[in-house]
Amino acid sequence: MGNGKIDDFKKCLIQAISPRTCIQMKFTNCYKPRHQTCSVNIAGITVGGNAPIVVQSMTNTDTADIDATTHQIMQLANAGSEMVRLTVNNAEAAAAVATIRKNLDAKHCHVPLIGDFHFNGHKLLTEHPDCAQALAKYRINPGNVGKGKKRDAQFSTMIELACKYDKAVRIGVNWGSMDQALLAELMDKNSQLDEPLDAHDVMLETVIRSALDSAKQAEAIGLTKDKIILSCKMSVVQDLITVYRSLASRDDYALHLGLTEAGIGSKGIVASTAALSVLLHDGIGDTIRISLTPEPGAPREKEVIVAQEILQTMGLRSFVPLVTACPGCGRTTSTYFQELASQVQSYLRIQMPTWKEKYTGVEDMSVAVMGCVVNGPGESKHANIGISLPGNGERPVAPVYEDGEKTVTLKGDNIAAEFEGLISAYVERTYKSRSMNNE
């Protein structure tokens, strides 16, 4: 190519990858700048500002059942939930919170607890000071704290208690529990416009205004901005994106993301991923929760894993090495590579708590388990460590690649255990010991 043709090629390439930019033929990150928010400290966990996006989850046990709730909180925390919310809906639940906190601390599980209050939170926090003290954050829905004059008084009580005990508050508005008085007011104003907005748009505005107005009211009572997190959860993907974009453009409160009533199984995972990925790409969001309806018998920790995988695949945080694996085709009619991919991913998750304590950067490691010769060697070479299993009609051998170089060929009936051993050896050899870093 002549110089003129090279220049033309560069121009075409730059146009083709818009809105990305190309500088000296190197691709740059196309994420929008992080929406700058006020940072909030929650029992040592920072939400907002420039802090990493925090993963949280919620129990579904009866909080009054102290043993069951303590056990589930520990499971969620061990899975990677950095904060755990629990229902505080009656006197029995409120009375159990301090004991749950004590039991967790005794087991060296110091995950911050968030109290989820609706309707009677003002009463429960007042009558159970041990609960108010044990919680790291209160979750208040301004649409569910009372009506009329009672609403203001009961909301004020909860905010005053948050100030008294130096606790953070999430003001969380849900699509199904918005401030009805505010909705009526905005609907009346809308009807008086020469060109009224669609009723659906007025309802979205009500959700946003309910959160922002309540936050300003909390500040007027005495709660500082660095103690406030906002959320406006929708159940429709497009609505959630619209609301959070608008919310982020109006103020700098820390923001909690989540698609409410996302659903069960793949539907809930896909819907949550679709909504949150767009917002995270826009730089919006400081903490996330994936609200999955658990399938019968499925572990509650699934929502934590999905949240982590969203952040990791978006390149925002790393939690555990993820396995690259092909989808399978007519060349891979054997299920062996699928079983090995699943086994390796489980092995990595099991090993990570130990590895993370011992080694720096191991969570960024990439592992490939491929099923045939078409993409197998190439993908394996691009991973830190990868294996290319034989497809139909191929030689019954499995070459292993480390940092792009073939190191060994496995064969026989013990490939899975041998490959796990090679991964472990690679970690020990490649990643620096944390104790060495501290010397």
Coordinates of C-alpha atoms in Angstrom, one line a residue:
M1 CA 0.0 0.0 0.0
G2 CA 1.2 3.5 -0.8
N3 CA 1.2 6.1 1.9
G4 CA -2.0 7.7 0.5
K5 CA -3.8 4.4 0.6
I6 CA -2.6 3.8 4.2
D7 CA -3.9 7.1 5.3
D8 CA -7.3 6.4 3.6
F9 CA -7.4 3.0 5.4
K10 CA -6.8 4.7 8.8
K11 CA -9.6 7.2 8.1
C12 CA -12.0 4.4 7.1
L13 CA -11.1 2.4 10.2
I14 CA -11.6 5.4 12.5
Q15 CA -15.1 5.9 11.0
A16 CA -15.9 2.3 11.2
I17 CA -15.3 2.0 14.9
S18 CA -17.0 5.3 15.9
P19 CA -17.8 6.2 18.7
R20 CA -14.5 4.6 19.6
T21 CA -11.4 6.5 18.7
C22 CA -8.2 5.2 17.1
I23 CA -4.9 6.9 17.9
Q24 CA -1.9 5.5 16.1
M25 CA -3.9 2.4 15.2
K26 CA -4.5 1.6 18.9
F27 CA -8.0 1.2 20.2
T28 CA -9.0 3.2 23.3
N29 CA -11.5 2.4 25.9
C30 CA -15.0 3.5 24.8
Y31 CA -16.6 3.7 28.3
K32 CA -18.0 7.0 29.2
P33 CA -16.4 8.7 32.2
R34 CA -17.7 7.5 35.6
H35 CA -20.5 9.6 36.8
Q36 CA -19.0 11.3 39.8
T37 CA -21.0 10.8 43.0
C38 CA -20.6 11.6 46.7
S39 CA -18.8 8.7 48.4
V40 CA -20.7 6.9 51.3
N41 CA -18.9 4.8 54.0
I42 CA -20.9 1.8 55.1
A43 CA -19.1 0.0 57.9
G44 CA -15.8 0.3 56.0
I45 CA -17.2 -0.3 52.5
T46 CA -17.1 2.8 50.3
V47 CA -19.9 3.2 47.8
G48 CA -19.6 6.0 45.2
G49 CA -16.8 8.4 44.4
N50 CA -14.0 6.6 42.7
A51 CA -14.5 3.4 44.7
P52 CA -15.1 0.1 42.9
I53 CA -18.7 -0.8 42.2
V54 CA -20.0 -2.8 45.2
V55 CA -21.9 -6.1 44.9
Q56 CA -24.7 -6.7 47.4
S57 CA -27.5 -9.2 47.9
M58 CA -30.5 -9.9 50.1
T59 CA -31.6 -12.9 52.3
N60 CA -34.9 -14.6 51.8
T61 CA -35.1 -16.3 55.2
D62 CA -37.4 -15.3 58.0
T63 CA -35.1 -12.8 59.8
A64 CA -36.6 -14.0 63.1
D65 CA -35.0 -17.4 62.4
I66 CA -31.6 -16.4 63.7
D67 CA -29.7 -19.6 62.7
A68 CA -31.1 -19.8 59.2
T69 CA -30.5 -16.1 58.5
T70 CA -27.0 -16.1 59.9
H71 CA -26.2 -19.1 57.8
Q72 CA -27.5 -17.6 54.6
I73 CA -25.7 -14.3 55.2
M74 CA -22.5 -16.2 55.6
Q75 CA -23.2 -18.1 52.3
L76 CA -23.8 -14.8 50.5
A77 CA -20.7 -13.2 52.0
N78 CA -18.5 -16.1 51.1
A79 CA -19.9 -16.0 47.5
G80 CA -18.7 -12.4 47.3
S81 CA -21.6 -10.2 48.5
E82 CA -19.9 -7.2 50.0
M83 CA -23.1 -6.0 51.8
V84 CA -26.2 -8.1 52.7
R85 CA -29.8 -6.8 53.1
L86 CA -32.3 -8.5 55.4
T87 CA -36.0 -7.9 56.0
V88 CA -37.0 -6.1 59.2
N89 CA -40.7 -6.3 59.1
N90 CA -41.9 -7.0 62.6
A91 CA -40.8 -6.9 66.2
E92 CA -39.4 -10.5 66.1
A93 CA -37.2 -9.7 63.1
A94 CA -36.0 -6.4 64.7
A95 CA -35.2 -8.2 68.0
A96 CA -33.1 -10.8 66.1
V97 CA -30.8 -8.4 64.2
A98 CA -28.4 -7.7 67.0
T99 CA -27.9 -11.4 67.7
I100 CA -27.4 -12.1 64.0
R101 CA -24.7 -9.4 63.9
K102 CA -23.1 -10.8 67.0
N103 CA -23.1 -14.4 65.6
L104 CA -21.6 -13.2 62.3
D105 CA -18.8 -11.4 64.1
A106 CA -18.1 -14.4 66.2
K107 CA -17.6 -16.4 63.0
H108 CA -15.3 -13.6 61.6
C109 CA -17.9 -12.6 59.0
H110 CA -18.0 -8.8 59.2
V111 CA -20.2 -8.1 56.1
P112 CA -22.3 -4.9 56.7
L113 CA -26.0 -5.6 57.2
I114 CA -28.7 -3.4 55.7
G115 CA -32.2 -3.3 57.2
D116 CA -35.0 -3.3 54.7
F117 CA -37.9 -1.3 56.2
H118 CA -41.5 -0.7 55.0
F119 CA -44.5 0.7 56.7
N120 CA -43.4 0.4 60.3
G121 CA -39.6 1.1 60.2
H122 CA -40.0 4.2 62.4
K123 CA -41.6 2.2 65.1
L124 CA -39.2 -0.8 64.9
L125 CA -36.0 1.4 64.9
T126 CA -37.4 3.4 67.9
E127 CA -38.4 0.4 69.9
H128 CA -35.3 -1.8 69.1
P129 CA -32.2 0.4 69.6
D130 CA -30.0 -2.7 69.4
C131 CA -31.3 -3.3 65.9
A132 CA -30.8 0.3 64.9
Q133 CA -27.2 0.1 66.1
A134 CA -26.3 -3.3 64.6
L135 CA -27.4 -2.3 61.1
A136 CA -24.9 -0.5 58.9
K137 CA -27.5 1.1 56.7
Y138 CA -31.3 1.5 56.6
R139 CA -33.3 1.1 53.4
I140 CA -36.3 3.4 53.3
N141 CA -39.0 3.5 50.7
P142 CA -40.6 6.9 50.8
G143 CA -43.8 5.6 49.2
N144 CA -44.2 3.1 52.1
V145 CA -43.6 5.2 55.2
G146 CA -47.1 6.5 55.7
K147 CA -49.6 8.9 54.1
G148 CA -50.3 12.6 54.6
K149 CA -48.9 14.2 57.8
K150 CA -47.9 10.7 59.1
R151 CA -45.6 10.3 56.1
D152 CA -43.5 13.3 57.0
A153 CA -43.4 12.5 60.7
Q154 CA -42.5 8.8 60.2
F155 CA -39.9 9.6 57.6
S156 CA -38.4 12.2 59.8
T157 CA -38.2 9.7 62.7
M158 CA -36.2 7.2 60.6
I159 CA -33.8 9.9 59.4
E160 CA -33.3 11.3 62.9
L161 CA -32.4 7.8 64.1
A162 CA -30.0 7.4 61.2
C163 CA -28.3 10.6 62.3
K164 CA -28.3 9.5 66.0
Y165 CA -26.6 6.2 65.2
D166 CA -24.4 7.6 62.4
K167 CA -25.9 5.3 59.8
A168 CA -26.2 5.5 56.0
V169 CA -29.6 5.4 54.4
R170 CA -30.7 4.2 51.0
I171 CA -33.8 6.0 49.8
G172 CA -35.2 3.4 47.4
V173 CA -38.2 4.1 45.3
N174 CA -39.9 1.2 43.5
W175 CA -42.2 1.3 40.5
G176 CA -45.0 -0.3 42.5
S177 CA -44.7 1.9 45.6
M178 CA -44.1 5.5 44.5
D179 CA -45.4 8.5 46.3
Q180 CA -49.1 8.6 45.4
A181 CA -49.6 12.2 46.5
L182 CA -46.7 13.4 44.4
L183 CA -48.1 11.4 41.4
A184 CA -51.5 13.0 41.8
E185 CA -49.8 16.4 42.0
L186 CA -47.7 15.9 38.8
M187 CA -50.6 14.4 36.9
D188 CA -52.7 17.5 37.7
K189 CA -49.9 19.8 36.6
N190 CA -49.4 17.7 33.4
S191 CA -53.1 17.9 32.5
Q192 CA -52.9 21.7 32.6
L193 CA -50.2 21.8 29.9
D194 CA -51.0 22.8 26.4
E195 CA -49.4 19.6 25.2
P196 CA -49.6 17.1 28.1
L197 CA -46.9 14.4 28.4
D198 CA -47.7 10.8 28.2
A199 CA -49.0 9.4 31.5
H200 CA -46.2 6.9 31.6
D201 CA -43.6 9.6 31.4
V202 CA -45.3 11.4 34.3
M203 CA -45.1 8.2 36.3
L204 CA -41.3 7.9 35.6
E205 CA -40.8 11.5 36.6
T206 CA -42.7 10.8 39.9
V207 CA -40.3 8.0 40.7
I208 CA -37.3 10.3 40.1
R209 CA -38.8 13.2 42.0
S210 CA -39.8 11.0 44.9
A211 CA -36.2 9.9 45.4
L212 CA -34.7 13.3 45.0
D213 CA -37.3 15.2 47.1
S214 CA -36.9 12.7 49.9
A215 CA -33.1 13.0 49.8
K216 CA -33.4 16.8 50.1
Q217 CA -35.8 16.3 52.9
A218 CA -33.4 14.0 54.7
E219 CA -30.6 16.6 54.3
A220 CA -32.9 19.2 55.8
I221 CA -33.5 17.0 58.8
G222 CA -29.7 16.7 59.3
L223 CA -28.5 13.6 57.3
T224 CA -25.5 14.6 55.3
K225 CA -25.1 13.8 51.7
D226 CA -22.3 11.4 52.3
K227 CA -24.8 9.2 54.2
I228 CA -27.4 9.0 51.3
I229 CA -27.7 6.5 48.5
L230 CA -30.6 6.6 46.0
S231 CA -32.3 4.0 43.9
C232 CA -35.2 4.1 41.5
K233 CA -35.9 0.5 40.6
M234 CA -38.0 -0.4 37.6
S235 CA -39.2 -3.8 36.3
V236 CA -38.8 -2.8 32.6
V237 CA -35.3 -2.5 31.1
Q238 CA -36.0 0.6 29.0
D239 CA -37.7 2.4 32.0
L240 CA -34.7 1.6 34.3
I241 CA -32.2 3.0 31.8
T242 CA -34.4 6.2 31.2
V243 CA -34.9 6.8 34.9
Y244 CA -31.2 6.4 36.0
R245 CA -29.9 8.5 33.1
S246 CA -32.2 11.3 34.2
L247 CA -31.4 10.7 37.9
A248 CA -27.7 10.9 37.3
S249 CA -28.0 14.1 35.3
R250 CA -29.7 15.9 38.2
D251 CA -27.5 15.3 41.2
D252 CA -24.5 13.5 42.5
Y253 CA -26.0 11.2 45.1
A254 CA -24.4 7.7 45.2
L255 CA -26.6 5.3 43.1
H256 CA -27.7 1.8 43.7
L257 CA -28.6 -0.1 40.5
G258 CA -31.0 -3.0 40.2
L259 CA -33.9 -4.2 38.0
T260 CA -36.7 -5.1 40.4
E261 CA -38.8 -8.2 39.8
A262 CA -36.4 -9.3 37.2
G263 CA -37.8 -12.8 37.1
I264 CA -36.7 -16.4 37.3
G265 CA -33.8 -18.2 35.5
S266 CA -32.4 -17.0 32.2
K267 CA -35.1 -14.3 31.9
G268 CA -34.1 -12.6 35.1
I269 CA -30.4 -12.8 34.3
V270 CA -30.8 -11.5 30.7
A271 CA -33.1 -8.6 31.7
S272 CA -30.8 -7.6 34.6
T273 CA -27.7 -7.8 32.4
A274 CA -29.3 -5.9 29.6
A275 CA -30.3 -3.0 31.8
L276 CA -27.3 -2.7 34.1
S277 CA -24.7 -3.2 31.3
V278 CA -26.1 -0.1 29.5
L279 CA -26.0 2.0 32.6
L280 CA -22.6 0.8 33.7
H281 CA -21.3 1.5 30.2
D282 CA -22.6 5.0 30.7
G283 CA -20.6 5.3 33.9
I284 CA -23.7 5.2 36.1
G285 CA -23.9 3.1 39.2
D286 CA -22.0 2.7 42.5
T287 CA -23.5 -0.5 43.9
I288 CA -25.6 -3.3 42.3
R289 CA -27.9 -6.1 43.2
I290 CA -29.3 -8.7 40.9
S291 CA -32.9 -9.5 42.0
L292 CA -33.4 -13.0 40.8
T293 CA -36.4 -15.1 41.7
P294 CA -34.6 -18.3 42.9
E295 CA -35.5 -21.5 41.1
P296 CA -36.6 -24.3 43.4
G297 CA -33.6 -25.7 45.1
A298 CA -31.2 -23.2 43.5
P299 CA -28.7 -21.5 45.8
R300 CA -29.3 -17.9 46.8
E301 CA -25.7 -17.1 45.9
K302 CA -26.6 -17.2 42.2
E303 CA -27.5 -13.5 42.3
V304 CA -24.1 -12.7 43.7
I305 CA -22.3 -14.6 41.0
V306 CA -24.4 -13.0 38.2
A307 CA -23.6 -9.5 39.6
Q308 CA -19.8 -10.3 39.7
E309 CA -19.9 -11.7 36.2
I310 CA -21.6 -8.6 34.8
L311 CA -19.0 -6.4 36.4
Q312 CA -16.2 -8.6 35.2
T313 CA -17.3 -9.1 31.7
M314 CA -17.8 -5.3 31.5
G315 CA -14.2 -4.9 32.5
L316 CA -15.1 -3.0 35.7
R317 CA -13.9 -5.4 38.4
S318 CA -12.3 -8.8 38.6
F319 CA -13.4 -11.4 41.1
V320 CA -12.5 -14.8 39.9
P321 CA -10.8 -16.1 36.7
L322 CA -13.5 -16.8 34.1
V323 CA -13.3 -19.7 31.7
T324 CA -13.5 -19.1 28.0
A325 CA -15.2 -22.1 26.4
C326 CA -16.7 -22.8 22.9
P327 CA -20.4 -23.4 22.5
G328 CA -20.0 -26.8 20.9
C329 CA -20.9 -28.0 17.4
G330 CA -21.0 -31.1 15.3
R331 CA -17.3 -31.4 15.8
T332 CA -17.8 -31.8 19.6
T333 CA -20.6 -34.3 20.0
S334 CA -18.9 -35.6 23.2
T335 CA -20.0 -33.7 26.3
Y336 CA -16.5 -34.0 27.8
F337 CA -15.3 -30.5 27.0
Q338 CA -18.6 -29.1 28.5
E339 CA -18.1 -31.1 31.7
L340 CA -14.4 -30.0 31.9
A341 CA -15.3 -26.3 31.4
S342 CA -17.9 -26.5 34.2
Q343 CA -15.5 -28.5 36.5
V344 CA -12.7 -26.0 35.9
Q345 CA -14.9 -23.0 36.6
S346 CA -16.1 -24.6 39.9
Y347 CA -12.4 -25.4 40.7
L348 CA -11.4 -21.8 40.2
R349 CA -14.3 -20.5 42.5
I350 CA -13.4 -23.0 45.2
Q351 CA -9.7 -22.1 45.1
M352 CA -10.1 -18.3 44.8
P353 CA -10.6 -17.5 48.6
T354 CA -7.2 -19.2 49.3
W355 CA -5.5 -17.8 46.2
K356 CA -6.8 -14.3 46.8
E357 CA -5.2 -14.3 50.2
K358 CA -1.9 -15.6 49.0
Y359 CA -1.4 -14.0 45.5
T360 CA -1.8 -10.6 43.9
G361 CA -3.7 -10.3 40.6
V362 CA -4.8 -13.9 40.3
E363 CA -8.5 -12.8 39.8
D364 CA -7.4 -11.4 36.4
M365 CA -6.2 -14.8 35.1
S366 CA -7.9 -16.1 31.9
V367 CA -8.4 -19.8 31.3
A368 CA -9.6 -21.5 28.1
V369 CA -11.2 -24.9 27.7
M370 CA -11.8 -25.5 24.0
G371 CA -13.5 -28.5 22.3
C372 CA -11.7 -29.0 19.0
V373 CA -8.9 -27.9 16.7
V374 CA -10.8 -25.1 14.9
N375 CA -10.5 -22.4 17.6
G376 CA -9.0 -24.5 20.3
P377 CA -5.3 -23.7 19.9
G378 CA -5.9 -20.0 19.1
E379 CA -8.1 -19.3 22.1
S380 CA -5.8 -21.3 24.3
K381 CA -2.8 -19.3 23.2
H382 CA -4.7 -16.1 24.0
A383 CA -5.5 -17.2 27.5
N384 CA -3.0 -17.3 30.4
I385 CA -3.5 -21.0 30.4
G386 CA -5.7 -23.1 28.1
I387 CA -6.4 -26.6 26.9
S388 CA -7.6 -27.7 23.5
L389 CA -9.5 -31.0 23.7
P390 CA -9.8 -33.3 20.7
G391 CA -13.0 -33.1 18.7
N392 CA -14.6 -35.8 16.6
G393 CA -12.0 -37.6 14.5
E394 CA -9.1 -35.7 16.0
R395 CA -6.1 -37.3 17.7
P396 CA -7.0 -38.2 21.3
V397 CA -4.6 -35.7 22.8
A398 CA -5.1 -32.3 24.5
P399 CA -2.3 -29.7 24.1
V400 CA -2.0 -27.2 27.0
Y401 CA -0.7 -23.6 26.3
E402 CA 0.7 -21.3 28.9
D403 CA 1.2 -17.6 27.9
G404 CA 0.9 -18.5 24.3
E405 CA 3.4 -21.4 24.3
K406 CA 2.6 -25.1 24.1
T407 CA 4.0 -26.7 27.3
V408 CA 2.6 -30.2 27.5
T409 CA 0.2 -32.6 25.8
L410 CA -2.3 -34.4 28.0
K411 CA -4.0 -37.8 27.2
G412 CA -5.7 -40.6 28.9
D413 CA -8.4 -40.7 31.5
N414 CA -7.0 -38.2 34.0
I415 CA -6.9 -35.0 31.9
A416 CA -9.2 -33.0 34.2
A417 CA -7.2 -33.5 37.4
E418 CA -3.9 -33.0 35.5
F419 CA -5.2 -29.7 34.0
E420 CA -6.3 -28.5 37.4
G421 CA -2.8 -29.3 38.7
L422 CA -1.3 -27.3 35.9
I423 CA -3.5 -24.3 36.7
S424 CA -2.5 -24.4 40.3
A425 CA 1.2 -24.7 39.4
Y426 CA 0.8 -21.8 37.0
V427 CA -0.8 -19.6 39.7
E428 CA 2.0 -20.4 42.2
R429 CA 4.7 -19.7 39.6
T430 CA 3.2 -16.6 38.0
Y431 CA 1.5 -14.5 40.6
K432 CA 3.4 -12.7 43.3
S433 CA 2.9 -13.8 46.9
R434 CA 1.1 -11.1 49.0
S435 CA 3.6 -11.7 51.8
M436 CA 6.4 -10.8 49.4
N437 CA 4.6 -7.7 48.4
N438 CA 4.3 -6.6 52.0
E439 CA 8.0 -7.1 52.7

